[in-house]
CSV table of C-alpha atoms in Angstrom, one decimal:
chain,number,residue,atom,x,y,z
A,133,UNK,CA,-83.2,19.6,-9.2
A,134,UNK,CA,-84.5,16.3,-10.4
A,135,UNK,CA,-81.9,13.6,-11.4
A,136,UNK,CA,-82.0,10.7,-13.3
A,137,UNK,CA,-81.9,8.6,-10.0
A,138,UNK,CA,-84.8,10.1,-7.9
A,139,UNK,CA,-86.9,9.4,-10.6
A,140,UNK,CA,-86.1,5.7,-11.8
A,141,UNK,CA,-83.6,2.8,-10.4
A,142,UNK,CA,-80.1,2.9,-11.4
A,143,UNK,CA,-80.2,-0.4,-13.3
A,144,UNK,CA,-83.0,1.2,-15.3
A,145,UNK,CA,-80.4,3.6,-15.9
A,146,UNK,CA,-77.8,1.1,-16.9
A,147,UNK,CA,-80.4,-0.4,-19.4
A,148,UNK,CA,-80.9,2.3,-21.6
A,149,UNK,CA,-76.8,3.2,-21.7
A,150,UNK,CA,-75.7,-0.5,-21.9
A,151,UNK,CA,-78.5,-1.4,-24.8
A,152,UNK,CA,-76.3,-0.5,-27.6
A,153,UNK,CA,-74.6,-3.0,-26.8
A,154,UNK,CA,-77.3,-5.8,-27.2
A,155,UNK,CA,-75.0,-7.8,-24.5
A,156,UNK,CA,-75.8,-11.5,-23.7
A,157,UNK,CA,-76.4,-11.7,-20.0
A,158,UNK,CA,-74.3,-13.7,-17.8
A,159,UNK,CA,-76.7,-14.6,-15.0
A,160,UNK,CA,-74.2,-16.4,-12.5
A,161,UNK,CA,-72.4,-14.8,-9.9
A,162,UNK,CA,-69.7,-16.8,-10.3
A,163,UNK,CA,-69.0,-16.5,-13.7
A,164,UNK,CA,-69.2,-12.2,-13.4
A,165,UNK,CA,-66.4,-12.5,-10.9
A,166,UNK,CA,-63.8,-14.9,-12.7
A,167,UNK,CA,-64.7,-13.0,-16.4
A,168,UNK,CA,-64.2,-9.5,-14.1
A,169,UNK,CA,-61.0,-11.3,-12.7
A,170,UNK,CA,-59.4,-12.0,-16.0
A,171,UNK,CA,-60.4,-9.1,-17.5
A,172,UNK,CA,-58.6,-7.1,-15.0
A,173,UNK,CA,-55.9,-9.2,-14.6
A,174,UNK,CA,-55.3,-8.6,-18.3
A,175,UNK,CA,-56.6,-11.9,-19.4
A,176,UNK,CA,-58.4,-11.6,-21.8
A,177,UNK,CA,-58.7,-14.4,-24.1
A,178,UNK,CA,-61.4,-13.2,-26.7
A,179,UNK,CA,-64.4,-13.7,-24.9
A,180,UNK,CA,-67.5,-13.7,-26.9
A,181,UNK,CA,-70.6,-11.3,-25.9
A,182,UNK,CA,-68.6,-8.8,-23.8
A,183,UNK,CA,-68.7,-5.3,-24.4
A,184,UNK,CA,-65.2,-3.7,-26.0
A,185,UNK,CA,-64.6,-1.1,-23.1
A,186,UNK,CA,-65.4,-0.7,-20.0
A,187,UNK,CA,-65.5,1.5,-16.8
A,188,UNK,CA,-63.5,0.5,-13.9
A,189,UNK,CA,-64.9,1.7,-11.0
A,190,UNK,CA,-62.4,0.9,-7.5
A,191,UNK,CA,-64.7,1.3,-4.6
A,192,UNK,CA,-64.4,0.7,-0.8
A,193,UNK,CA,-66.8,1.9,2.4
A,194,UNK,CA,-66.5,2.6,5.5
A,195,UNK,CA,-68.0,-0.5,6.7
A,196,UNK,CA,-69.0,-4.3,5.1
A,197,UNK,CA,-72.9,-3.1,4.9
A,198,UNK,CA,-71.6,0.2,2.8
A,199,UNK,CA,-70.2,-2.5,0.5
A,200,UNK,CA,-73.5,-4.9,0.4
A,201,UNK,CA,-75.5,-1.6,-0.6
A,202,UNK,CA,-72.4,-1.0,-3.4
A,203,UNK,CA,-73.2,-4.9,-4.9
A,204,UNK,CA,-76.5,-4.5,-4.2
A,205,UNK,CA,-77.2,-1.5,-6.6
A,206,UNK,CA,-75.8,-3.6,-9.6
A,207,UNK,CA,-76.5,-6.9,-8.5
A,208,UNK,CA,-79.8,-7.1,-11.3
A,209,UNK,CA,-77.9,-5.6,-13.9
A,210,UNK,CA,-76.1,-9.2,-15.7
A,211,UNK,CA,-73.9,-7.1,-17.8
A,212,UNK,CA,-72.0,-5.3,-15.0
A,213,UNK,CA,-69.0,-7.5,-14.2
A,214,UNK,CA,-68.0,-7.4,-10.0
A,215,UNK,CA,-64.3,-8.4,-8.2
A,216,UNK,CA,-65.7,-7.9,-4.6
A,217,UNK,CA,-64.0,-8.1,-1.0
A,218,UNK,CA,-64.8,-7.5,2.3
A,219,UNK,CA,-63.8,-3.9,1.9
A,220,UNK,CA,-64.0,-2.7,-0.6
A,221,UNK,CA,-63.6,-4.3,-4.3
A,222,UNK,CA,-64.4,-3.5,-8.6
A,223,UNK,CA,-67.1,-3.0,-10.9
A,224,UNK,CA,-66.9,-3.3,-14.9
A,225,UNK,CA,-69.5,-1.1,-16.2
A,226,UNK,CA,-69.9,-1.3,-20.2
A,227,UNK,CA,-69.9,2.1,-21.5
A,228,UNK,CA,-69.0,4.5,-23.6
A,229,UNK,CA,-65.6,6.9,-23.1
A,230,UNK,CA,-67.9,10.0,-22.5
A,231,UNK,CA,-70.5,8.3,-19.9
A,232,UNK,CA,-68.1,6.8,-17.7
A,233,UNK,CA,-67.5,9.5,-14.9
A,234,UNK,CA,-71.6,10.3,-15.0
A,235,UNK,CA,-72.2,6.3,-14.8
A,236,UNK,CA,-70.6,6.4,-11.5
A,237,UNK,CA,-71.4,9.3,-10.0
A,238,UNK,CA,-75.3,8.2,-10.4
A,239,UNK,CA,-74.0,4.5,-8.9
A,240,UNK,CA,-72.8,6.8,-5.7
A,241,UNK,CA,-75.9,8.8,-5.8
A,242,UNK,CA,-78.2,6.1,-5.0
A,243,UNK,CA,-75.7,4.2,-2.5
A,244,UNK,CA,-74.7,7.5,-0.9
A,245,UNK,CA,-73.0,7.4,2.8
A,246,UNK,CA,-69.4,6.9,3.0
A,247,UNK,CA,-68.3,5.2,0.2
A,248,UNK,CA,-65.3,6.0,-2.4
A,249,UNK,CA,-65.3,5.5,-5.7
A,250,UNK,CA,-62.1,6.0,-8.4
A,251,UNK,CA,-63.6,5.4,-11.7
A,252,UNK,CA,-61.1,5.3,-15.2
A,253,UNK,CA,-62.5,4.5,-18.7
A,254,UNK,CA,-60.6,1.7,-20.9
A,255,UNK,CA,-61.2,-0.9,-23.7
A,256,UNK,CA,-60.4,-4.4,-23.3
A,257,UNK,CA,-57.0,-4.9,-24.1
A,258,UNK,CA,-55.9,-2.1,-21.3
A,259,UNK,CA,-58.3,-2.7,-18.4
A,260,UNK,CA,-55.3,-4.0,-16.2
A,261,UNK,CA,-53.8,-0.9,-16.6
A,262,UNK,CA,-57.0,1.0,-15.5
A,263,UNK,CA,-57.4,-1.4,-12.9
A,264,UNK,CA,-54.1,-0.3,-11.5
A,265,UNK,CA,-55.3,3.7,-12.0
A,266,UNK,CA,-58.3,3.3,-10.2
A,267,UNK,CA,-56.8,1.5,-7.1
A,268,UNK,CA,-54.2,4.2,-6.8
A,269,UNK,CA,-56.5,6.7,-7.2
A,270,UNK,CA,-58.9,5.3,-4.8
A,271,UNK,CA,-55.9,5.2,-2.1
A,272,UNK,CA,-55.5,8.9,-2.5
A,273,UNK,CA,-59.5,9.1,-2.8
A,274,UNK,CA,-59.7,7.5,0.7
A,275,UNK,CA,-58.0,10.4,2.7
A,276,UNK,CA,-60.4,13.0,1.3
A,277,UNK,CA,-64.5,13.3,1.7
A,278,UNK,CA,-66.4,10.1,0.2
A,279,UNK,CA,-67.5,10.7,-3.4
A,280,UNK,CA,-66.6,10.1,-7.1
A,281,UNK,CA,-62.9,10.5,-8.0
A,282,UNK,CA,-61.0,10.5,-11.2
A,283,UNK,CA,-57.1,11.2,-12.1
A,284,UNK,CA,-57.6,14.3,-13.1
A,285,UNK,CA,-58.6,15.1,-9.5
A,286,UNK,CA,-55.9,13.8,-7.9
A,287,UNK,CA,-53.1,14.6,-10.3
A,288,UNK,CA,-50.0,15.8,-8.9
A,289,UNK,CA,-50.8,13.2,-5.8
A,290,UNK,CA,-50.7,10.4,-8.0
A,291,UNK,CA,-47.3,11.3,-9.8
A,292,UNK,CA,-46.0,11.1,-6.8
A,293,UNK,CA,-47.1,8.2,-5.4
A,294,UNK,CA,-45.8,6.7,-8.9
A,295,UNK,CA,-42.1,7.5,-7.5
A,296,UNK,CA,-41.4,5.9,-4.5
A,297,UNK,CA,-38.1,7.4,-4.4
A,298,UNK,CA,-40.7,11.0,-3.8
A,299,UNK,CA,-43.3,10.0,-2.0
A,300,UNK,CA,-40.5,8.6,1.0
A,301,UNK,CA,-38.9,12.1,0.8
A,302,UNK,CA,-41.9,13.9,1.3
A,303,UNK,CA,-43.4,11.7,4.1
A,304,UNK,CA,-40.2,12.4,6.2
A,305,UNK,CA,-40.2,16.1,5.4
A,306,UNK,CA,-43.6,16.0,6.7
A,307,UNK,CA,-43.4,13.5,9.3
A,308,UNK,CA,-42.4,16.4,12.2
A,309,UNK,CA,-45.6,18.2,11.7
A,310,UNK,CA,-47.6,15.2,11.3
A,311,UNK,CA,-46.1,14.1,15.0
A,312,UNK,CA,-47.8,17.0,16.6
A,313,UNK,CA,-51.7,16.7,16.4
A,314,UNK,CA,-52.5,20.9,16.6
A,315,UNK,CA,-50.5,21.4,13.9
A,316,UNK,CA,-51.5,18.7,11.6
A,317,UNK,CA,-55.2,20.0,12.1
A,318,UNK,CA,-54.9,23.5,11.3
A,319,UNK,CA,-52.8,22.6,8.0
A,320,UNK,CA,-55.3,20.5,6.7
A,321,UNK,CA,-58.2,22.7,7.6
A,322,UNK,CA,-55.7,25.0,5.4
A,323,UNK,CA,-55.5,22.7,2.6
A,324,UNK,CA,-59.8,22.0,2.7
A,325,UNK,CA,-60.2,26.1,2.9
A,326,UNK,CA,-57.7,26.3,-0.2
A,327,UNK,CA,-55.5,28.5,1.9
A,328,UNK,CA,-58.5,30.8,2.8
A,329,UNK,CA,-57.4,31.6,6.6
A,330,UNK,CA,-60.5,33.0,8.2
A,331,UNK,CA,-62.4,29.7,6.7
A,332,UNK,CA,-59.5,27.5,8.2
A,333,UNK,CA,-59.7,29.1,11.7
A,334,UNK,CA,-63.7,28.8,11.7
A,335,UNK,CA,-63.1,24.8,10.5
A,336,UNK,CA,-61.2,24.4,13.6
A,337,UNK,CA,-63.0,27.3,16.0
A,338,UNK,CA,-59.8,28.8,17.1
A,339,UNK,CA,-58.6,32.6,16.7
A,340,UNK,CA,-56.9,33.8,13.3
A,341,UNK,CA,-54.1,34.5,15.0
A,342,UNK,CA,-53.6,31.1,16.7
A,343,UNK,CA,-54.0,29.9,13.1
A,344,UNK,CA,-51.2,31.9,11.5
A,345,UNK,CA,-48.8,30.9,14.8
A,346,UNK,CA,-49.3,27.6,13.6
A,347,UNK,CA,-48.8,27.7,10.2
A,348,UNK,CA,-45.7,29.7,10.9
A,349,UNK,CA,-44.5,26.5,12.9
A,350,UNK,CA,-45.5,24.3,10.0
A,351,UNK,CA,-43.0,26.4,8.1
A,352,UNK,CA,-40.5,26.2,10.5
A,353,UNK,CA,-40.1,22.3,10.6
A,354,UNK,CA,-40.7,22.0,6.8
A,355,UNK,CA,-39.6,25.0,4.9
A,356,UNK,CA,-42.8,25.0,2.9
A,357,UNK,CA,-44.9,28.5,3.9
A,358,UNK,CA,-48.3,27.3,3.7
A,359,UNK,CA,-49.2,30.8,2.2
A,360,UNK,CA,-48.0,30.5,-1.1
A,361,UNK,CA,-50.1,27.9,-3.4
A,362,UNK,CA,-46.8,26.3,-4.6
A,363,UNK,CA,-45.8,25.1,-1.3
A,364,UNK,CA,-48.9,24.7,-0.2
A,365,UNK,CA,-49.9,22.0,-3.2
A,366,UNK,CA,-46.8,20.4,-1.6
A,367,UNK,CA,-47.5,20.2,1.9
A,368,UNK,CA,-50.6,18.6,0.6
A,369,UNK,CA,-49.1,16.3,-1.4
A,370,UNK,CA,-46.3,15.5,1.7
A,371,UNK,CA,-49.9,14.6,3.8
A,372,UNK,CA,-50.9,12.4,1.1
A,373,UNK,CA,-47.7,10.7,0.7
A,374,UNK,CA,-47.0,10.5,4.6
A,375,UNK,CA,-50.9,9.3,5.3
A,376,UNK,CA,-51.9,7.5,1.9
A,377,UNK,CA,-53.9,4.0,3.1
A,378,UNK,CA,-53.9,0.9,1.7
A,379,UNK,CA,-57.1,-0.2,0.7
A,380,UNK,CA,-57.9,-3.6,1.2
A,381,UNK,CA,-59.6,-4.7,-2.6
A,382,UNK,CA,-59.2,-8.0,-3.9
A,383,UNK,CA,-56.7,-9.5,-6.2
């Protein structure tokens, strides 16, 4: 299938969503950072010739050149706002509520390689609050496969992570399985598989059998069974909690 990307550059893309808008560019670097600095930081003081809502798209990469080919993809595009970093940083995409997930998803389409994205929609006057949703959400985003993330992905992992008091009981429940390194593989090649055991064992090429052993030892130092999708979705959650980086974006 054809998308909108193999056949014309993302900021081509960007032109014909953002032209509603009829935006006055703001050409200089410098100026995109400290408007997408305020803006974020909740700062915002009436600026004239800004859009009224944005997409906040948290991103980091495995490397400083997967971040140079992040900037680099909206670095023509004046009405795309950046907060960057060595690692990792934030775009301010103008849009409307229903484009922003696509928006982003084409942005990682032509970057590609391993880079995380956490994208959440807001106007103005609550883009620090989005700003906050889209780090946290990138955290959990940055233990999983690189790709396009929003809350509703990551739901139950983000409530928790909301309550510290939680996410500390969860990490130590988890903590003895997490200690021994056969184990810890063969529940997450459970959690990837969605509990499907003959996937899991193939993830990890061991028997069945040596899988189910394990995952009976799992129970045994948790009191979770891995084979019912209730305790399961927790032991998942316990990884995340346990294993959830910090992701170095700026401030």
């Amino acid at each position: 299938m054809t998308t909108v990307v193999d056949s014309r550059l993302l900021n081509d893309v960007l032109r014909d969503i953002l032209s509603p808008f009829d935006l006055p560019p703001v050409e200089d670097v410098a100026t995109r950072r400290q408007l997408a600095r305020a803006l974020l930081s909740g700062r915002d003081n009436g600026f004239e010739g800004l859009a009224l809502a944005y997409a906040v798209v948290a991103f980091s990469a495995s490397t400083e050149d997967g971040v140079a080919e992040v900037l680099a993809a909206v670095r023509d595009n004046a009405d795309v706002l950046v907060l960057d970093g060595t690692r990792g940083g934030y775009l301010l995409l103008p849009c409307a509520q229903d484009q922003h997930a696509g928006l982003a998803r084409e942005l990682h389409d032509r970057v590609g390689g391993e880079v995380w994205m956490a994208v959440a929609w807001a106007p103005r006057r609550d883009l620090a609050s989005a700003r906050a949703t889209a780090a946290d959400v990138l955290r959990i985003a940055n233990g999983r496969a690189p790709g396009v993330y929003e809350l509703r992905h990551v739901l139950a992992d983000f409530a928790v992570l909301r309550q510290p008091h939680v996410s500390e009981r969860l990490a130590r429940m988890i903590e003895p399985v997490v200690a021994q390194q056969h184990l810890l593989d063969a529940l997450r090649a459970f959690i990837s598989e969605d509990g499907n055991r003959a996937a899991a064992a193939r993830r990890l090429d061991i028997h069945r059998s040596t899988l189910d052993h394990r995952l009976r030892l799992v129970e045994r130092l948790t009191g979770h069974r891995p084979a019912s999708p209730r305790a399961l979705l927790t032991l998942s959650v316990a990884l995340t909690a346990h294993s959830c980086p910090e992701v170095p974006l700026p401030h």
